[in-house]
mmCIF file of C-alpha atoms in Angstrom:
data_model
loop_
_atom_site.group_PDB
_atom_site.id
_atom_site.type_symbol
_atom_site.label_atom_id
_atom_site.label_comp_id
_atom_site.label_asym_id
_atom_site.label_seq_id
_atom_site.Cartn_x
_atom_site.Cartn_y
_atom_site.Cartn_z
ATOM 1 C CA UNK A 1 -98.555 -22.509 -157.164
ATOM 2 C CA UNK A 2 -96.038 -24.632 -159.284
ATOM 3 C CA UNK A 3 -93.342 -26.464 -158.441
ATOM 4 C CA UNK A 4 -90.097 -24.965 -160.056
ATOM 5 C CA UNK A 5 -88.399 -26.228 -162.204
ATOM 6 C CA UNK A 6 -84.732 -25.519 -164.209
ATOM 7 C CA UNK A 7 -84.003 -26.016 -167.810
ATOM 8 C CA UNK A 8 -80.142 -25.197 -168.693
ATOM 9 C CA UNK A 9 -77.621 -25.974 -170.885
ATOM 10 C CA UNK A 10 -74.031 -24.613 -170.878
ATOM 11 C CA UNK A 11 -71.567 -26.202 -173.429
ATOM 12 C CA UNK A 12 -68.006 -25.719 -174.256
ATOM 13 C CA UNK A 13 -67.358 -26.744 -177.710
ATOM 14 C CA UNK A 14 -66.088 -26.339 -181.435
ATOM 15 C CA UNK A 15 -69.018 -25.505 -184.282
ATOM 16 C CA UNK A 16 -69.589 -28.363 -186.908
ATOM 17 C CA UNK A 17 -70.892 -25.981 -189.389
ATOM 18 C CA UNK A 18 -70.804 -22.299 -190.417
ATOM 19 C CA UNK A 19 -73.981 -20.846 -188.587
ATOM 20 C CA UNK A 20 -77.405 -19.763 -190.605
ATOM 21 C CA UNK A 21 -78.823 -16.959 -190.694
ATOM 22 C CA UNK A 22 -82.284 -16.533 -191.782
ATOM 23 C CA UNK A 23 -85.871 -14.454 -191.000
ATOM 24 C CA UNK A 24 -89.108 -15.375 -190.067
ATOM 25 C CA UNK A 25 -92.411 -13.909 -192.105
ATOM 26 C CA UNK A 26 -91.894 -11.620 -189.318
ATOM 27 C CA UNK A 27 -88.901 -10.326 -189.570
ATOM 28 C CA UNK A 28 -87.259 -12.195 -186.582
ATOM 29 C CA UNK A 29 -83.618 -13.253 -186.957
ATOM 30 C CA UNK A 30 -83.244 -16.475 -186.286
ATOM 31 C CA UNK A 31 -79.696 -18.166 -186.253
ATOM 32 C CA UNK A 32 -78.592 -22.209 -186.552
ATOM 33 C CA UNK A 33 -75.427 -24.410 -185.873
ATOM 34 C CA UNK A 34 -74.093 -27.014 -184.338
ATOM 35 C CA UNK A 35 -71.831 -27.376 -181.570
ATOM 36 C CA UNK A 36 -69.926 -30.651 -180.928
ATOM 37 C CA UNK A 37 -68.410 -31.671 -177.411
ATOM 38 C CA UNK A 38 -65.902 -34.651 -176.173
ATOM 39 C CA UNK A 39 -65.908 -36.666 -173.678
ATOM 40 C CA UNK A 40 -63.510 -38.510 -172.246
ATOM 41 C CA UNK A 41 -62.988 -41.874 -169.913
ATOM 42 C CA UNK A 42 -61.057 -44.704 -168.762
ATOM 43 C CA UNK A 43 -62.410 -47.930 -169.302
ATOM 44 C CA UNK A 44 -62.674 -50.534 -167.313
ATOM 45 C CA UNK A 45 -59.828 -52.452 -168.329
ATOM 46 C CA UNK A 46 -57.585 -49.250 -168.490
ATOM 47 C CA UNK A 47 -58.123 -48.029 -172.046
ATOM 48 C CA UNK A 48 -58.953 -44.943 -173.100
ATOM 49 C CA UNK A 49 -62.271 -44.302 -174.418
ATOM 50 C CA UNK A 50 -63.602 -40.830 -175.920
ATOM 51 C CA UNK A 51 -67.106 -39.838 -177.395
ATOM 52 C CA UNK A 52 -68.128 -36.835 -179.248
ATOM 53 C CA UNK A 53 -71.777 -35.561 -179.165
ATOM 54 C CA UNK A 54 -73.548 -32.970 -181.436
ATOM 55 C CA UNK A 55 -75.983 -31.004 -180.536
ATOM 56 C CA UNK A 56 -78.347 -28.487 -182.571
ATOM 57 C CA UNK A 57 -78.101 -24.444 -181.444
ATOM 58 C CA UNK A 58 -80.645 -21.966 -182.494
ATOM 59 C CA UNK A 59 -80.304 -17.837 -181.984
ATOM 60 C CA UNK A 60 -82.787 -15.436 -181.798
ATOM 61 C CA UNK A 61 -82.877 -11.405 -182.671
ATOM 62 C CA UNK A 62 -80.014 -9.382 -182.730
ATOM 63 C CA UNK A 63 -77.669 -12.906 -180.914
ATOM 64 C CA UNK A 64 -78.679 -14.121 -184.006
ATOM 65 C CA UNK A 65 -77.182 -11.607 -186.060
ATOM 66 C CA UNK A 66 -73.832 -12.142 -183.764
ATOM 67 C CA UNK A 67 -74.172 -15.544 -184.394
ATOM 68 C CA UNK A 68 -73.935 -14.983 -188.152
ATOM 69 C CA UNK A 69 -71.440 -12.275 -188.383
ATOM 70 C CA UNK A 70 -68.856 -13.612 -185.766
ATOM 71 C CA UNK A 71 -68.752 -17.915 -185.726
ATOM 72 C CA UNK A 72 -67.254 -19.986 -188.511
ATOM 73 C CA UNK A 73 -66.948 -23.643 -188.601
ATOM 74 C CA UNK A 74 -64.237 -24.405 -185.652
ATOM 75 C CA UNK A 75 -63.995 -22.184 -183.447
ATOM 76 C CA UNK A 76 -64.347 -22.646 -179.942
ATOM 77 C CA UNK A 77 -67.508 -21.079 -178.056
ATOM 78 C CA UNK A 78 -69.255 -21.041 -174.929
ATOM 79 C CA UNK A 79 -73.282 -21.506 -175.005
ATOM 80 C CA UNK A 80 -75.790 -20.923 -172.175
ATOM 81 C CA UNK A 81 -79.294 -21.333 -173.091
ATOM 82 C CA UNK A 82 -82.352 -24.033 -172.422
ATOM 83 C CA UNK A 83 -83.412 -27.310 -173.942
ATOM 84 C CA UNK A 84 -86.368 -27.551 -176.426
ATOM 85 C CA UNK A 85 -88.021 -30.190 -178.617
ATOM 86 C CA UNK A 86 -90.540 -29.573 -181.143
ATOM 87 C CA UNK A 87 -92.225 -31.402 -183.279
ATOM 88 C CA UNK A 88 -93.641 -30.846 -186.704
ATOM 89 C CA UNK A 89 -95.376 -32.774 -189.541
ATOM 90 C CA UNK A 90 -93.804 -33.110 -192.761
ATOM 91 C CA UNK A 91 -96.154 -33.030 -196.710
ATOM 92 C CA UNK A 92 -96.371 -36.570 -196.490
ATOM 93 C CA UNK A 93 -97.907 -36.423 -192.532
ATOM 94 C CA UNK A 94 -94.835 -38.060 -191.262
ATOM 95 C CA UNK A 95 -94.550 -36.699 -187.669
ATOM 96 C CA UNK A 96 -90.132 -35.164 -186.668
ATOM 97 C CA UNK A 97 -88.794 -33.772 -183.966
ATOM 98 C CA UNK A 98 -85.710 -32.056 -182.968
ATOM 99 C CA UNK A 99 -84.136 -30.941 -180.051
ATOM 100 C CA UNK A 100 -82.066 -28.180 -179.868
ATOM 101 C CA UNK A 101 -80.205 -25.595 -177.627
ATOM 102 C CA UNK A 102 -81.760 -22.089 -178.271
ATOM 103 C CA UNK A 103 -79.139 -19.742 -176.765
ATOM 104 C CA UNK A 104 -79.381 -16.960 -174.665
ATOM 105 C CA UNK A 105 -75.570 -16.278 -174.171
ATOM 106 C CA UNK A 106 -72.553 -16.909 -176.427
ATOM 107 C CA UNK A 107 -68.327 -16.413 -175.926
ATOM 108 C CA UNK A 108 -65.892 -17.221 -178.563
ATOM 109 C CA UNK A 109 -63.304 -19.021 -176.312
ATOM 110 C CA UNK A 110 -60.274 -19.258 -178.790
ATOM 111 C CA UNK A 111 -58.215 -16.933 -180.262
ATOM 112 C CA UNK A 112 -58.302 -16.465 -183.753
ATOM 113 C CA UNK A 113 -58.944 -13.497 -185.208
ATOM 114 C CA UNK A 114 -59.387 -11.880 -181.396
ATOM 115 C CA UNK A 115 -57.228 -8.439 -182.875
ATOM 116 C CA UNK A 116 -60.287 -8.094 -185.266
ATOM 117 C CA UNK A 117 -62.453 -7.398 -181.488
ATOM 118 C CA UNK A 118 -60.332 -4.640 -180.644
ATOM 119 C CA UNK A 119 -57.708 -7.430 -178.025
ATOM 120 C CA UNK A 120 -60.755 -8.509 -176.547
ATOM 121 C CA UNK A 121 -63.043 -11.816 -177.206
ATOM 122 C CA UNK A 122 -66.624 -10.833 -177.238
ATOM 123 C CA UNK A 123 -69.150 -12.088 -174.964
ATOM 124 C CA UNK A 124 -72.912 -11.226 -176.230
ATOM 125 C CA UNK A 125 -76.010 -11.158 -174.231
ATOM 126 C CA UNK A 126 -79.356 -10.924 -176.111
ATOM 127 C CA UNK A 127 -80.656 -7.446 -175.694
ATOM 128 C CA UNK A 128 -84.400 -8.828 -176.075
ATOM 129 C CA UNK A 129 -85.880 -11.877 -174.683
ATOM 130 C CA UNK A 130 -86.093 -15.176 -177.488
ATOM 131 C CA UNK A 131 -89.196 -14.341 -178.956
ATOM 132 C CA UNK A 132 -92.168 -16.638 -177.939
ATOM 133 C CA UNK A 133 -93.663 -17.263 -181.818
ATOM 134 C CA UNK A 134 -93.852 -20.336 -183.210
ATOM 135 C CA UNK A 135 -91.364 -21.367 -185.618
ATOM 136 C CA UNK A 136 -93.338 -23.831 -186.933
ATOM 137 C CA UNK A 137 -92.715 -21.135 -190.600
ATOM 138 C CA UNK A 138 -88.905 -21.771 -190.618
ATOM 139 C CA UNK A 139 -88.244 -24.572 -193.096
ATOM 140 C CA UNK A 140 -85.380 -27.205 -192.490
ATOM 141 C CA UNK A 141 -83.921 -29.390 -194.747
ATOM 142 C CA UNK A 142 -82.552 -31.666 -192.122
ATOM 143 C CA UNK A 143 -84.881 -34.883 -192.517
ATOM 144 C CA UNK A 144 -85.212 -37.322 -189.091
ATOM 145 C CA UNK A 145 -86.262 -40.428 -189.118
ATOM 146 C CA UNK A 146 -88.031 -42.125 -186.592
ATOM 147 C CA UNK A 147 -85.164 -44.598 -186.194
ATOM 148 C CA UNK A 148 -83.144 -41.199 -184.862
ATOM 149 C CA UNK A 149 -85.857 -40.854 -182.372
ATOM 150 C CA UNK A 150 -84.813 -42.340 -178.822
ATOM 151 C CA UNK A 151 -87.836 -43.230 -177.849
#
């Protein structure tokens, strides 16, 4: 038997971009955006330091479709979900990779437009599991270079 193991991400943060929605050849929804999150410190010497970080969120099936219909660029969300790089080759054979959050659970956290919900700020659950395809068919036309690699 294996040993276990946990992969989980929860983030509090404000989207850097209106989310995509797209489909797969097989008709999977499939959802991206980005969330960013600040941290703050003191410094040694007393000053205050802070540090943003941005990290990439996908969606899958009918989340997706939440995704899509409900964020815009701004507001304030909650995601649970797991960690997961791939790695593809682009025309010229030049080997990218990208990690990214894919979600399993989503809350708007702020307020705006929370009369449009009936009073109430959603919180959506996936009704279906991520599906398990590849998504080696979705295109991207974010370009990394190795230099962006940390390792």
């Amino acid at each position: 038997m294996s040993a276990r193991s946990l992969n989980l991400v929860q983030l509090i943060g404000n989207l850097t971009r209106d989310p995509e929605l797209r489909y797969t050849p097989k008709g999977a929804a499939v959802c991206d955006f980005g969330v960013a999150t600040n941290r703050s410190w003191v410094t040694a010497e007393g000053g205050a330091q802070e540090e943003s970080e941005f990290h990439n969120v996908v969606a899958w099936g009918k989340l997706a479709e939440l995704c899509s219909q409900l964020l815009r660029k701004g507001r304030k969300v909650y995601i649970q979900g797991r960690l997961r790089t791939r790695s593809w080759e682009d025309a010229s054979g030049q080997k990218h990779w990208k990690t990214e959050i894919v979600a399993d659970e989503m809350i708007i956290l702020d307020s705006k437009r929370v009369e449009d919900y009936g009073g109430e700020t959603p919180s959506v659950k996936p009704s279906e599991p991520s599906p398990s395809e590849e998504i080696g068919d979705i295109t991207t036309s974010e370009d990394i270079t190795s230099d962006q690699v940390p390792f």
